[in-house]
XYZ file of C-alpha atoms in Angstrom:
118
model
C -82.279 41.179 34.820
C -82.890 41.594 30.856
C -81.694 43.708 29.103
C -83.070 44.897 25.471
C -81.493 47.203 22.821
C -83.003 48.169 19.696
C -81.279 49.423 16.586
C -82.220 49.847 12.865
C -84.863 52.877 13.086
C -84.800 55.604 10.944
C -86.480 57.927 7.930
C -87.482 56.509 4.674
C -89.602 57.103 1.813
C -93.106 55.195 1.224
C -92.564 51.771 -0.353
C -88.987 51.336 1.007
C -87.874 49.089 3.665
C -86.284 48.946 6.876
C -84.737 46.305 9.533
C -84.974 46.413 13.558
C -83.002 44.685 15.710
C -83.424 43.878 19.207
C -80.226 42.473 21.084
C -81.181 40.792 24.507
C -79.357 39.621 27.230
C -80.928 37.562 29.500
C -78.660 36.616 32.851
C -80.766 33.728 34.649
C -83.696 34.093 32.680
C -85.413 31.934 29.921
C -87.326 33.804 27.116
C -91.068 33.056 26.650
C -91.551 34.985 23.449
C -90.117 38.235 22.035
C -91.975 40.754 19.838
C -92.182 44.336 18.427
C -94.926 46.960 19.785
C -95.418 50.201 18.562
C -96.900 53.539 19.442
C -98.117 57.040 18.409
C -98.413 59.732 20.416
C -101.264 59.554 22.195
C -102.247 56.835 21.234
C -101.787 52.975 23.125
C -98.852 50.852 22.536
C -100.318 48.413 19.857
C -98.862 45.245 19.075
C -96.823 44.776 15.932
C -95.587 40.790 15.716
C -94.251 38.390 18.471
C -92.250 35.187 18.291
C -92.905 32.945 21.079
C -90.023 30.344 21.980
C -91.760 27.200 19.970
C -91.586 29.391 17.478
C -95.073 30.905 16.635
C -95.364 33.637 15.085
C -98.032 36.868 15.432
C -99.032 39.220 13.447
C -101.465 42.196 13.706
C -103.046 43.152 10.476
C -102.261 45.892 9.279
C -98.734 44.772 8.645
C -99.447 40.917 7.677
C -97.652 40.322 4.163
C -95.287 43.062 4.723
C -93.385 42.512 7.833
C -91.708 39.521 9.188
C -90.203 38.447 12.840
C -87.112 36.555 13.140
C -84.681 35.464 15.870
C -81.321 34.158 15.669
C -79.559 31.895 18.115
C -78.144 34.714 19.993
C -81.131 36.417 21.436
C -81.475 38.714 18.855
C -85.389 39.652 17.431
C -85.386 41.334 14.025
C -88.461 43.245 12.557
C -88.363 43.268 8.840
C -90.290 46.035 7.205
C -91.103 45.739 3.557
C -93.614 48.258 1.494
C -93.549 50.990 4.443
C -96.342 53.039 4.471
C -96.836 56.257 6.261
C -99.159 55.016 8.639
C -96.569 53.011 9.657
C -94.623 55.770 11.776
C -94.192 55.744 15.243
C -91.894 54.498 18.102
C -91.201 50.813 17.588
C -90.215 49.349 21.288
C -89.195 45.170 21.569
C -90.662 43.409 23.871
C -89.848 40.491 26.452
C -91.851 37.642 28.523
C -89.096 36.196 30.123
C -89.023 33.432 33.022
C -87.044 32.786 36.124
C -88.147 31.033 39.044
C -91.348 30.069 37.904
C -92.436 33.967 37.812
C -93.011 35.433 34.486
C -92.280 39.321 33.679
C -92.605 41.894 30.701
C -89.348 43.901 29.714
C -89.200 46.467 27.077
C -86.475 48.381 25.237
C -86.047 52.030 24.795
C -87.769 52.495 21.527
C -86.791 53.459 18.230
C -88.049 55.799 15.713
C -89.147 55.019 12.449
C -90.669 57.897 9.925
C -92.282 57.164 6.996
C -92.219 59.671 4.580
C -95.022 59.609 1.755
């Protein structure tokens, strides 16, 4: 099984910053990629950035130049958030492709709020 948990959300003013983390364990499993989704309500879940395993990085666009994906050699994904806007509020949830056996399966964490107040 895999586990996520996310950390780091919160409230803070337009043009500050904020930092997500995403700890992971992983029992049995090899990651594929990790990566940071977020949703409004109603609205889909809409990818943010992932980090695939070779190390290639995605970004959608509305965040390019301001946020950045990293991983560190424990299974932890962090989502660094520069020059919030208030568009940028909603649930933040990490994501998961991980491997066993040949079969490949999405997890996903909890979610965490950020609010981004103008």
């Amino acid at each position: 099984q895999v586990q996520l948990a996310e950390s780091g959300g919160g409230l803070v003013q337009a043009g500050g910053s904020l930092r997500l983390a995403c700890a992971a364990s992983r029992s049995g499993f090899s990651m594929k990629s990790m990566g940071w989704y977020r949703q409004i309500p109603g609205k889909q879940r809409d990818v943010v950035a992932t980090l695939s395993s070779g190390g290639d990085t995605y970004y959608a666009d509305s965040v390019k130049g301001r946020f950045s994906i990293s991983r560190d050699d424990k299974d932890t994904v962090y989502l660094q958030m520069n020059s919030l806007k208030p568009e940028d509020t909603a649930v933040y949830y990490c994501n998961a492709v991980a491997q066993r056996a040949g079969a490949r399966s999405d997890y996903w964490g909890q979610g965490t709020q950020v609010t981004v107040s103008s």
